[in-house]
PDB file of C-alpha atoms (C1' of nucleotides) in Angstrom:
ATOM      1  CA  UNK H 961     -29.498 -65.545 -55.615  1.00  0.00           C
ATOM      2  CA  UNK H 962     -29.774 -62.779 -53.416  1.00  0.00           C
ATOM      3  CA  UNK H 963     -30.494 -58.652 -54.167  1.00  0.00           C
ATOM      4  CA  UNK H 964     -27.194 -57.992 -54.062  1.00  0.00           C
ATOM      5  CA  UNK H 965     -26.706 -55.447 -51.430  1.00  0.00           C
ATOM      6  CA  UNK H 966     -27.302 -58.080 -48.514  1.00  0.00           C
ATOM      7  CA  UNK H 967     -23.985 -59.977 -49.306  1.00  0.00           C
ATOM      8  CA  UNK H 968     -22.072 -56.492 -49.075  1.00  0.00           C
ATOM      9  CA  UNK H 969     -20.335 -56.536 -45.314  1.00  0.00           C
ATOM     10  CA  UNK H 970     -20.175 -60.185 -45.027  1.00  0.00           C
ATOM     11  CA  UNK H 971     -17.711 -61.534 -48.108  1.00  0.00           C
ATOM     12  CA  UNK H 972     -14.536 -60.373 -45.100  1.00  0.00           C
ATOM     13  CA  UNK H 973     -16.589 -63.202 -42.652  1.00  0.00           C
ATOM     14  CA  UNK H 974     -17.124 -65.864 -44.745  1.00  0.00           C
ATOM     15  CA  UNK H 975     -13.822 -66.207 -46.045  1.00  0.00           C
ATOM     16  CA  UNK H 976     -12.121 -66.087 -42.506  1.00  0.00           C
ATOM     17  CA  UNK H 977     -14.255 -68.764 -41.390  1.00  0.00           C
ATOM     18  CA  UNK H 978     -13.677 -70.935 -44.196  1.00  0.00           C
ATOM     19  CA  UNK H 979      -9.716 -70.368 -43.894  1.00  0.00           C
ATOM     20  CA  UNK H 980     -10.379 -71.175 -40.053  1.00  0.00           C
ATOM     21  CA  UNK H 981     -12.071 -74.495 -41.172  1.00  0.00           C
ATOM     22  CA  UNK H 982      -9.527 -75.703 -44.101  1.00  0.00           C
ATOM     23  CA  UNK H 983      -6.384 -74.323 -42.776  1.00  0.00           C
ATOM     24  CA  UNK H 984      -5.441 -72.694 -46.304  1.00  0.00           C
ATOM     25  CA  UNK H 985      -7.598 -72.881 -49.416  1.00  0.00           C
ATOM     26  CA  UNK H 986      -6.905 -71.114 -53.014  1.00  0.00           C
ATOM     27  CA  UNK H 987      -8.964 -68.159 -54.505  1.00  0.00           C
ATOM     28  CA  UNK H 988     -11.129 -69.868 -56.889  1.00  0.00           C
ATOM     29  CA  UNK H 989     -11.477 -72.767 -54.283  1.00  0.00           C
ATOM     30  CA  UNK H 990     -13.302 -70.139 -52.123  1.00  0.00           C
ATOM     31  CA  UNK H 991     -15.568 -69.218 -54.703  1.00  0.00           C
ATOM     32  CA  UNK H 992     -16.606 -72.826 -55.252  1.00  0.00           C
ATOM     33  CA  UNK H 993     -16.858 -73.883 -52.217  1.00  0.00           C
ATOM     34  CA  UNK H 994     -19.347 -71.064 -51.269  1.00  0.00           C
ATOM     35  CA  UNK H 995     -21.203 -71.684 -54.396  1.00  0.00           C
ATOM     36  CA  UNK H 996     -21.548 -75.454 -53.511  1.00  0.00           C
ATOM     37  CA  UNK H 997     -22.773 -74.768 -49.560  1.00  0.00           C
ATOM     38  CA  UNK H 998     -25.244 -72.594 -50.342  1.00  0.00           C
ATOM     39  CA  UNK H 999     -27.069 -74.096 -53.348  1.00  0.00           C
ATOM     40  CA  UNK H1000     -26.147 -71.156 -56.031  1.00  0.00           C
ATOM     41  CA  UNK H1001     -27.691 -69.018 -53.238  1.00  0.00           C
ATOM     42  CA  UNK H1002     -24.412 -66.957 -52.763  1.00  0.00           C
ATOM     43  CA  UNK H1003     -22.009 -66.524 -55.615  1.00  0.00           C
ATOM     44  CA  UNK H1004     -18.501 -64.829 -54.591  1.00  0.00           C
ATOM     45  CA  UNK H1005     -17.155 -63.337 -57.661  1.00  0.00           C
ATOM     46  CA  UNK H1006     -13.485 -63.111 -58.579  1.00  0.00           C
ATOM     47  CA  UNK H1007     -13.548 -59.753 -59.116  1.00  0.00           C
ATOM     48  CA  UNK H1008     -14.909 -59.139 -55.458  1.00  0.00           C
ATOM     49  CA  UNK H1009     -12.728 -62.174 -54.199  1.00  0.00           C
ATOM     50  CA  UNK H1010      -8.992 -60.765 -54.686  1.00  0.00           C
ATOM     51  CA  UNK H1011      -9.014 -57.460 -53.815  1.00  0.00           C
ATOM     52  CA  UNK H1012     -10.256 -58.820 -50.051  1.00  0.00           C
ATOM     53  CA  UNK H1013      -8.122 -61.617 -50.054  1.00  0.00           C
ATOM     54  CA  UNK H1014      -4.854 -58.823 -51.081  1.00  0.00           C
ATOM     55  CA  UNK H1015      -6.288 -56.095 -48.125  1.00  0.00           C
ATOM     56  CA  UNK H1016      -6.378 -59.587 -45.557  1.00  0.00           C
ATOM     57  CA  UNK H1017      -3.086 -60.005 -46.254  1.00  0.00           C
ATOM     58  CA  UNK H1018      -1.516 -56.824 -46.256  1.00  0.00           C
ATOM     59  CA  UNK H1019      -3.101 -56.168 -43.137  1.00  0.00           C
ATOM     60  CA  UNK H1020      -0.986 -59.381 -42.086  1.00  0.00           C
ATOM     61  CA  UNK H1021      -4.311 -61.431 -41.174  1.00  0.00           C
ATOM     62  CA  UNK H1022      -3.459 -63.690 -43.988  1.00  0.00           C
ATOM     63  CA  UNK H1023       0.110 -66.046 -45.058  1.00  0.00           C
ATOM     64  CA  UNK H1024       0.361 -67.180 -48.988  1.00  0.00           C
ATOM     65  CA  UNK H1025       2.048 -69.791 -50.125  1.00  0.00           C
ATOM     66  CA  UNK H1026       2.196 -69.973 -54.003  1.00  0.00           C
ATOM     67  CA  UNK H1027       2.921 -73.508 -55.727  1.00  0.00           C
ATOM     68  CA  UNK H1028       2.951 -75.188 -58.730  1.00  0.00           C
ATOM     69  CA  UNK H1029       0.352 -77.451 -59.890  1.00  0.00           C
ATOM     70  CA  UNK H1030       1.981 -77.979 -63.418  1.00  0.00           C
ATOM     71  CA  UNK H1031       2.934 -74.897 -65.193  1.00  0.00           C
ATOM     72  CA  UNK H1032       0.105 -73.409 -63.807  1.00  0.00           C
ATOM     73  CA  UNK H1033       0.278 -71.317 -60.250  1.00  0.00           C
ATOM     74  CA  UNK H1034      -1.953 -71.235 -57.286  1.00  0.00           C
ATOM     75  CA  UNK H1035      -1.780 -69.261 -54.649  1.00  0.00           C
ATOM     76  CA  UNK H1036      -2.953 -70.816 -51.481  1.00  0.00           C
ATOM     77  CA  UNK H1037      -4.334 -68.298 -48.225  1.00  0.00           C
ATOM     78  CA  UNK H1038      -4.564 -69.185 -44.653  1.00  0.00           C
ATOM     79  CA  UNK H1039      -4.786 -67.753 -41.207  1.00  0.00           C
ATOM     80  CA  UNK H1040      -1.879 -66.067 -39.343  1.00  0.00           C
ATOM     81  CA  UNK H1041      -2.038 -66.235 -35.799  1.00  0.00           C
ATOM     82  CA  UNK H1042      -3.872 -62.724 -35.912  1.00  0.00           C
ATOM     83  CA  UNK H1043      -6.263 -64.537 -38.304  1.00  0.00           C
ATOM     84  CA  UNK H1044      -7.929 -66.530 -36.276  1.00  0.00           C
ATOM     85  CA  UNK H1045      -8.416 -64.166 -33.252  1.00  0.00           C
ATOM     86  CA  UNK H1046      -9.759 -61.992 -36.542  1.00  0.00           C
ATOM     87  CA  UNK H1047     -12.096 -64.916 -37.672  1.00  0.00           C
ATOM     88  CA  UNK H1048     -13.473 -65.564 -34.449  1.00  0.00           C
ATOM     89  CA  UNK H1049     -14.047 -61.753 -33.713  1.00  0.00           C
ATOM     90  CA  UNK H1050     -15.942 -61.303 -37.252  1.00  0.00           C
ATOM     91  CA  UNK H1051     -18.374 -65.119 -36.762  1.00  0.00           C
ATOM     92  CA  UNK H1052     -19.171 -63.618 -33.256  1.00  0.00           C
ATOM     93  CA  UNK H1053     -19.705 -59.723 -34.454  1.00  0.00           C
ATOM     94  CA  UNK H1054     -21.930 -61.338 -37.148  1.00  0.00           C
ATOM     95  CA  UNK H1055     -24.009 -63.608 -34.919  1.00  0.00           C
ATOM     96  CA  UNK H1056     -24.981 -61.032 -32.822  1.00  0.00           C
ATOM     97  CA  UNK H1057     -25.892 -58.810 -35.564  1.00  0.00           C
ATOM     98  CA  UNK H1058     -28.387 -61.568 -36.369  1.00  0.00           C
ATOM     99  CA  UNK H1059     -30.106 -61.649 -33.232  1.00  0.00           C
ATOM    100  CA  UNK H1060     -30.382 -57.470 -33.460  1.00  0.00           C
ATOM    101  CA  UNK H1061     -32.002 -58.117 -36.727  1.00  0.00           C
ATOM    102  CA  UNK H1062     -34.119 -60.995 -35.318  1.00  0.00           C
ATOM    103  CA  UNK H1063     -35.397 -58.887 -32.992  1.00  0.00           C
ATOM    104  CA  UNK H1064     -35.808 -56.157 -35.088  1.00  0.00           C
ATOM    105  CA  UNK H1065     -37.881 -57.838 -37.960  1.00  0.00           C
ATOM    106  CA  UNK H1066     -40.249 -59.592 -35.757  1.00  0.00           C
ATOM    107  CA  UNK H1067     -41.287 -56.776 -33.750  1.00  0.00           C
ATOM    108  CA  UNK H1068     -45.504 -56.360 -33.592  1.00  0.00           C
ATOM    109  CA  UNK H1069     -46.716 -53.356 -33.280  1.00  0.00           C
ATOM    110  CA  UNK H1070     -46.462 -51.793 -29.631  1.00  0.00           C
TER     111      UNK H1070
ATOM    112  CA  UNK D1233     -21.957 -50.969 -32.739  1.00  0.00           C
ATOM    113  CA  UNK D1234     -21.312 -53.179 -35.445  1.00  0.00           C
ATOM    114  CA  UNK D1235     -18.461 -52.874 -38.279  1.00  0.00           C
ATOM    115  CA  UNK D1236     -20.033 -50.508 -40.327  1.00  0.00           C
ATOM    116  CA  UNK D1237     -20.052 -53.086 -43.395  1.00  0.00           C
ATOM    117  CA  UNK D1238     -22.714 -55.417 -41.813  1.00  0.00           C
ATOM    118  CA  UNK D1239     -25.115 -52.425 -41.226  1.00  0.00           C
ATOM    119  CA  UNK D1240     -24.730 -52.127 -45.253  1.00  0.00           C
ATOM    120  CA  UNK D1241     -27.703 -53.629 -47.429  1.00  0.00           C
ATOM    121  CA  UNK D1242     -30.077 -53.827 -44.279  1.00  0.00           C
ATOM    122  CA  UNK D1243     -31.333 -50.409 -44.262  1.00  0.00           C
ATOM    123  CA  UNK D1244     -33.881 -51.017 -46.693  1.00  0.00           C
ATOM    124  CA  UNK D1245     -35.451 -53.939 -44.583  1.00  0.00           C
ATOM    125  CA  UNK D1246     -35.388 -52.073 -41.570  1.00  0.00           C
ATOM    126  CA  UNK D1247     -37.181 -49.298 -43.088  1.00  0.00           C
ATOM    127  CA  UNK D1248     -39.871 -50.929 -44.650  1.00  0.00           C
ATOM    128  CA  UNK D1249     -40.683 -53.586 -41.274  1.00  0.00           C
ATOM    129  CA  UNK D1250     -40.502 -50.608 -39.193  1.00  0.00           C
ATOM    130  CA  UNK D1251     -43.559 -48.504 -41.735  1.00  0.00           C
ATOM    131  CA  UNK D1252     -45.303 -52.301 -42.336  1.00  0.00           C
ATOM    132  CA  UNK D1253     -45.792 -52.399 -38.188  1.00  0.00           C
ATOM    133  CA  UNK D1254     -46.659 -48.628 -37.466  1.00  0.00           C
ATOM    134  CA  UNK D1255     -48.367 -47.283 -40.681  1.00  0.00           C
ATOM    135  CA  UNK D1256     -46.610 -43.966 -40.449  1.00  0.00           C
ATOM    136  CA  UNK D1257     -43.399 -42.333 -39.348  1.00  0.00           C
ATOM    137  CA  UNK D1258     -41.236 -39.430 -40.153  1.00  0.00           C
ATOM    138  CA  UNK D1259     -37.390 -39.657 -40.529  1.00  0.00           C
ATOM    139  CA  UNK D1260     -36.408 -38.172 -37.119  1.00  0.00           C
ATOM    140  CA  UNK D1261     -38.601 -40.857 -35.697  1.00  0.00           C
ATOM    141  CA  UNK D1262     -37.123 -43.949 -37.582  1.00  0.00           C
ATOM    142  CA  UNK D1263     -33.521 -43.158 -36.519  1.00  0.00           C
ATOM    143  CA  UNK D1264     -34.674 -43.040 -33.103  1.00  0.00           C
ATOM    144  CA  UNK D1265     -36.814 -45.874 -32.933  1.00  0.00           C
ATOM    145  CA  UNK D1266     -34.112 -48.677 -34.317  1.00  0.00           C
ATOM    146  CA  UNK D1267     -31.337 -46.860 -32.001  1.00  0.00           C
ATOM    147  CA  UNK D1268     -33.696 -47.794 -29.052  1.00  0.00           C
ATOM    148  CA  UNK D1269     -35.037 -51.126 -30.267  1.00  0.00           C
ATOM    149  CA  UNK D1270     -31.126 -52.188 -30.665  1.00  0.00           C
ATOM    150  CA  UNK D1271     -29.752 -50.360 -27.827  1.00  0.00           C
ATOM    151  CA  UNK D1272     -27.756 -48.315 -29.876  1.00  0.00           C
ATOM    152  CA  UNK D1273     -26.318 -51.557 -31.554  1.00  0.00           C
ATOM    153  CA  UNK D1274     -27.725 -49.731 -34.893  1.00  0.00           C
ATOM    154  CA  UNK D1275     -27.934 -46.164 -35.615  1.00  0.00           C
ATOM    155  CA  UNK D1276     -29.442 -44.940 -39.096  1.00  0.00           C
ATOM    156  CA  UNK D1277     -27.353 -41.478 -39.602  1.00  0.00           C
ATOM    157  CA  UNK D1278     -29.952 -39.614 -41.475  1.00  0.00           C
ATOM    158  CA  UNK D1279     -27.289 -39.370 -44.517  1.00  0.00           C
ATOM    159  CA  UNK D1280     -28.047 -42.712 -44.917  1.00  0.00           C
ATOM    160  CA  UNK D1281     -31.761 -42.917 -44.416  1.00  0.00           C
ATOM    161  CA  UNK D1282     -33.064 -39.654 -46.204  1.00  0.00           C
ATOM    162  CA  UNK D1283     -32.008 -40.408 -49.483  1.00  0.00           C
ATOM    163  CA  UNK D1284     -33.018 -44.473 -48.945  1.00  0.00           C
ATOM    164  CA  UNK D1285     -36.824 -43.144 -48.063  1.00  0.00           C
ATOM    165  CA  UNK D1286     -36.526 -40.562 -51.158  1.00  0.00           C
ATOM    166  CA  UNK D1287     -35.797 -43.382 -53.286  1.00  0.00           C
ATOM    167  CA  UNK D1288     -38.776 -45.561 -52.106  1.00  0.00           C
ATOM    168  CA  UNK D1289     -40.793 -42.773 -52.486  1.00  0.00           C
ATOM    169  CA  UNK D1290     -39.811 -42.132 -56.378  1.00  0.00           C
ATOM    170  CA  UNK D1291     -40.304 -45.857 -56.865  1.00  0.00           C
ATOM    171  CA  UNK D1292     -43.663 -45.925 -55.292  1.00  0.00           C
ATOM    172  CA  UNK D1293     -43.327 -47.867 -52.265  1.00  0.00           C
ATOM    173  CA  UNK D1294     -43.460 -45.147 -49.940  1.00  0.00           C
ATOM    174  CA  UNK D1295     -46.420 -42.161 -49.722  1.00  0.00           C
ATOM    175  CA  UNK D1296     -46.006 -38.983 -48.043  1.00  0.00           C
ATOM    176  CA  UNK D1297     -47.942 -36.401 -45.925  1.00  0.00           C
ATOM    177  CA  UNK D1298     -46.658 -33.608 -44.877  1.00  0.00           C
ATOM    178  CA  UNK D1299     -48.167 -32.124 -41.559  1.00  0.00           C
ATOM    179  CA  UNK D1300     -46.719 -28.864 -39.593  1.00  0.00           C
ATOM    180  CA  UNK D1301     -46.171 -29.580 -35.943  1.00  0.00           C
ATOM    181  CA  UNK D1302     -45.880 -25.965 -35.075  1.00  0.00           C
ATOM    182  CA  UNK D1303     -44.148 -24.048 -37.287  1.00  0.00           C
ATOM    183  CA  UNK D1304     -42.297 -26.992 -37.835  1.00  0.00           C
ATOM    184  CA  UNK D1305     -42.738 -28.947 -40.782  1.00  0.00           C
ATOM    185  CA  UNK D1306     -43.200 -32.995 -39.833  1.00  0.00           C
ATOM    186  CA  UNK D1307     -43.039 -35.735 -43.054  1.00  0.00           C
ATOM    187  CA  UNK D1308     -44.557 -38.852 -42.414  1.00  0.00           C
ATOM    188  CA  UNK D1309     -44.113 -41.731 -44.747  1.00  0.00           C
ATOM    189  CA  UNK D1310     -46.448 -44.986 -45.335  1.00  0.00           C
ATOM    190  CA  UNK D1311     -46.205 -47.420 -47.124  1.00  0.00           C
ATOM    191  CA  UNK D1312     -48.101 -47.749 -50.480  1.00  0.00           C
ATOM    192  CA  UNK D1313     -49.883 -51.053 -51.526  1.00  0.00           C
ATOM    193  CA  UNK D1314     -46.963 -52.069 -53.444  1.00  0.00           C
ATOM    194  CA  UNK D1315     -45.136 -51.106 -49.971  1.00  0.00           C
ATOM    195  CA  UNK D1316     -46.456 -53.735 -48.383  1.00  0.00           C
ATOM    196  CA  UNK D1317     -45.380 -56.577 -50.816  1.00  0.00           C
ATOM    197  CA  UNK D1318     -42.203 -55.382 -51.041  1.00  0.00           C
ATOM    198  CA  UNK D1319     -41.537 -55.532 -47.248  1.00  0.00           C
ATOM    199  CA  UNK D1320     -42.379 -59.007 -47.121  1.00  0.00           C
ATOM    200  CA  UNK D1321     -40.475 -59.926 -49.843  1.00  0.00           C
ATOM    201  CA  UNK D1322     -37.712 -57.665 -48.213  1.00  0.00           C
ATOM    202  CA  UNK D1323     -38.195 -59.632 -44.883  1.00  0.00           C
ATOM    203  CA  UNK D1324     -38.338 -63.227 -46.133  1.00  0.00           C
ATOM    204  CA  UNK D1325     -35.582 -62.235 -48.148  1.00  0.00           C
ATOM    205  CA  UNK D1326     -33.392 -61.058 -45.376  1.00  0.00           C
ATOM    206  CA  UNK D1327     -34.548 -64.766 -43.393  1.00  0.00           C
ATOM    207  CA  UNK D1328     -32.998 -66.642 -45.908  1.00  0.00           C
ATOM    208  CA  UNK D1329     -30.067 -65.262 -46.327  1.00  0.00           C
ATOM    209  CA  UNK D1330     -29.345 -65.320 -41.956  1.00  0.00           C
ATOM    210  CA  UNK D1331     -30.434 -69.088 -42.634  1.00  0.00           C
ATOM    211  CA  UNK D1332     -27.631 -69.657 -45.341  1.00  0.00           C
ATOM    212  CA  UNK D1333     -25.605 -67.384 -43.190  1.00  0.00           C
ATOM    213  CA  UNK D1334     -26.132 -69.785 -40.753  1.00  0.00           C
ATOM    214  CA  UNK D1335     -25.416 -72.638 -42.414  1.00  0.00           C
ATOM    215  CA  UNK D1336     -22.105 -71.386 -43.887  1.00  0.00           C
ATOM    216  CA  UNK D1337     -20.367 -70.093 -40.321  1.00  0.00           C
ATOM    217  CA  UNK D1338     -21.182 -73.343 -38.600  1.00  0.00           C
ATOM    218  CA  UNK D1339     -19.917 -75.409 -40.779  1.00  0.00           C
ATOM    219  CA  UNK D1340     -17.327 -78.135 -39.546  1.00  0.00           C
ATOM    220  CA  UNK D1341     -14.170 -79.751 -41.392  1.00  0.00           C
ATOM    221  CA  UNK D1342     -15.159 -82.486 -43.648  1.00  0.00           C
TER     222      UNK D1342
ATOM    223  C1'  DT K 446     -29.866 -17.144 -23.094  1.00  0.00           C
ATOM    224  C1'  DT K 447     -27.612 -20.523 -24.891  1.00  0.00           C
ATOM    225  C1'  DT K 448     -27.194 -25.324 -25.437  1.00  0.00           C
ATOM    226  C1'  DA K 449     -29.273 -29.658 -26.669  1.00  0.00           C
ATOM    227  C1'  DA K 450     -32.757 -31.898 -29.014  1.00  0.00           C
ATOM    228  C1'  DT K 451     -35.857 -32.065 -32.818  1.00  0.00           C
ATOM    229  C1'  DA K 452     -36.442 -32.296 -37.864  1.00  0.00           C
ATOM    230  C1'  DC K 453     -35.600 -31.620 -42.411  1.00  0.00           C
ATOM    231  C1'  DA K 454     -32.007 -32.111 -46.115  1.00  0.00           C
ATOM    232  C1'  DT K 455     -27.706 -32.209 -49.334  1.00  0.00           C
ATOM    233  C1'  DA K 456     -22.962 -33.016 -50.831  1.00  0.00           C
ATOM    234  C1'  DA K 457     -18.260 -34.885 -50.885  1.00  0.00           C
ATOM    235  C1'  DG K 458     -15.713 -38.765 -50.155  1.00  0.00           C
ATOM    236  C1'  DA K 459     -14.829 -43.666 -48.883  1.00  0.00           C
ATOM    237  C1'  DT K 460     -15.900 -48.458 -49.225  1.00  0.00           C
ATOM    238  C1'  DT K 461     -17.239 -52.252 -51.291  1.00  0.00           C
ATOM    239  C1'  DC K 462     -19.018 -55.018 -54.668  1.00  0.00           C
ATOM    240  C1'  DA K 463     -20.479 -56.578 -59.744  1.00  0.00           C
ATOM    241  C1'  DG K 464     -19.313 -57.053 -64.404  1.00  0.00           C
ATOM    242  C1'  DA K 465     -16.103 -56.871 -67.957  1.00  0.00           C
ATOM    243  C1'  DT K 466     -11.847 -57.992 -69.513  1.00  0.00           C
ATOM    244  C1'  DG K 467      -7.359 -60.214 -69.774  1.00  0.00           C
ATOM    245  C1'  DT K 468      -3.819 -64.043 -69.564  1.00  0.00           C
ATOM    246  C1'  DA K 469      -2.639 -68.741 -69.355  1.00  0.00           C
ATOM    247  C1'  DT K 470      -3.044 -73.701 -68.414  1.00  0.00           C
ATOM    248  C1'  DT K 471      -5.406 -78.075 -68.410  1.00  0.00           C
ATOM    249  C1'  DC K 472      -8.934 -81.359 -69.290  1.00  0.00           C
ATOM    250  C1'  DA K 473     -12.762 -83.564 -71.779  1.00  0.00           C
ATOM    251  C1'  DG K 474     -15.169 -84.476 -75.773  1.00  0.00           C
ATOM    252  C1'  DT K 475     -15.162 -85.153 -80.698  1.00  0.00           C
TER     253       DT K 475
ATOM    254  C1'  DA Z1027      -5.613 -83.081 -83.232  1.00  0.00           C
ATOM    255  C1'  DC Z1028      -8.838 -79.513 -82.087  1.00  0.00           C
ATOM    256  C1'  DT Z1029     -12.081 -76.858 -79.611  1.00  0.00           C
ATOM    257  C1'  DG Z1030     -14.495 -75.394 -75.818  1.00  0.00           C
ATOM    258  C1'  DA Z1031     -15.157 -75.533 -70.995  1.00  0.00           C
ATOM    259  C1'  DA Z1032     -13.116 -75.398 -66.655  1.00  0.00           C
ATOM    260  C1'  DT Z1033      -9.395 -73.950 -63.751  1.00  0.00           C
ATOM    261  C1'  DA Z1034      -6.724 -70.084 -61.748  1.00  0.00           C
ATOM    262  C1'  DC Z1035      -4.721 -65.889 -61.381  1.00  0.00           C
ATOM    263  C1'  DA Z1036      -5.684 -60.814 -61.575  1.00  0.00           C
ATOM    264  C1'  DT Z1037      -7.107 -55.773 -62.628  1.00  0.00           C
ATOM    265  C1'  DC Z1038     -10.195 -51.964 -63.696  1.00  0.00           C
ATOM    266  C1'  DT Z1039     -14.367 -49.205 -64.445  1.00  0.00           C
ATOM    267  C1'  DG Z1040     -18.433 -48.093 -62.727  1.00  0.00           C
ATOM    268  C1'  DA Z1041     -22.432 -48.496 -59.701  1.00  0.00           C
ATOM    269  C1'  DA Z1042     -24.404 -48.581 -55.309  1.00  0.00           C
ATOM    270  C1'  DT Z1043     -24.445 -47.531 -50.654  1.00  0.00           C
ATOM    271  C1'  DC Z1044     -23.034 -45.626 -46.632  1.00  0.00           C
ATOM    272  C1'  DT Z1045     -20.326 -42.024 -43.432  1.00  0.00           C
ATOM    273  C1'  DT Z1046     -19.022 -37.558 -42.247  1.00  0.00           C
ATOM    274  C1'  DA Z1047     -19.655 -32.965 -42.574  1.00  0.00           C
ATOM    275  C1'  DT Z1048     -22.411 -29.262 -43.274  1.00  0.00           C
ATOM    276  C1'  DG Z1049     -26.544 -26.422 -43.417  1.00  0.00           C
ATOM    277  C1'  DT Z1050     -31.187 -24.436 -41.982  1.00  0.00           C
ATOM    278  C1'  DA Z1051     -34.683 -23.767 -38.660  1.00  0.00           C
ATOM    279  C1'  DT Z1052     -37.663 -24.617 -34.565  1.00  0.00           C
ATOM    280  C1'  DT Z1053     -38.467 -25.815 -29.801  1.00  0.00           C
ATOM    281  C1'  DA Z1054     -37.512 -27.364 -25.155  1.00  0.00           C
ATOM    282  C1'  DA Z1055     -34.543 -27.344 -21.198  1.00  0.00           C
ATOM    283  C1'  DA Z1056     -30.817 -25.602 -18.189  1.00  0.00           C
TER     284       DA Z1056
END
DNA sequence: TTTAATACATAAGATTCAGATGTATTCAGT
DNA sequence: ACTGAATACATCTGAATCTTATGTATTAAA
């Protein structure tokens, strides 16, 4: 696990390139799937989770579809057509924020 | 510039890799020095940074001398013993989680 | 001489996340 | 048949961190 404050700023990117990936996953799918690709290293909480995944899609970046899995509901997320422009925009504005920090860490002394 | 989000978490690491390469530096100095290194990619507002290096300071990592440049007063910070561990740790920290970061926007459909 | 740059700093507000709590269903073990 | 863990949704309080605005004062440049 991580000091917390490095995950802040990049829970918005990981879940629109996961959406771009699986074409529509559910909330605590997210979280799992997370969990599982990164070894325990990055945990997504819930209560982190749906707040972001309501402001995605009232900013029309995300499409629901709720169904029924027995009684019980789930509420599956994917991409509008906005989305993925979105998704793309954030994987490519956090890439090169990578190589700024890159740079930036290795730097010897001048 | 980047979305301020992704700044978020980082300033710490910056800080501390920026004092571990040139033993001392006063505030003034630090937000010019990363807005050059990035070319203006990152800027540390000093609302940010001046309560980040009083923290340090109250937790020991940082040591201060104060010097008058004129009648101007100049405050250079250093980085303690303790300093230096924790901006290692602070950089291999930040390493892993790019590496995961990595990992988790290049993933493919399975 | 007055504007921009240097240099410190604080304070109010916004954002964003973690942790706690809540509801309800379903599955596995006993 | 029962109990606890897992699944699945969600909200809310509070903590942490940053941005914007503001303030003071000195010095260099136009």
């Amino acid at each position: 696990m991580y000091s917390s404050e490095l995950i802040k700023g990049t829970l918005k990117t990981i879940v629109l390139k996961l959406l771009a990936e699986n074409k529509r996953m559910y909330g605590y799918e997210i979280t799992q799937k997370v969990k599982d690709l990164t070894g325990n290293k990055i945990q997504i909480t819930e209560g982190a989770l749906y707040p972001t995944l309501h402001s995605l899609e009232a900013d029309g970046i995300l499409i629901t579809e709720t169904e029924y899995i027995g009684k019980r509901v789930r509420k599956y997320y994917s991409l509008s057509k906005e989305g993925h422009n979105k998704s793309k925009e954030k994987v490519n504005e956090f890439t090169d924020f990578m190589n700024t920090m890159k740079f930036l860490l290795e730097i010897k002394p001048a």
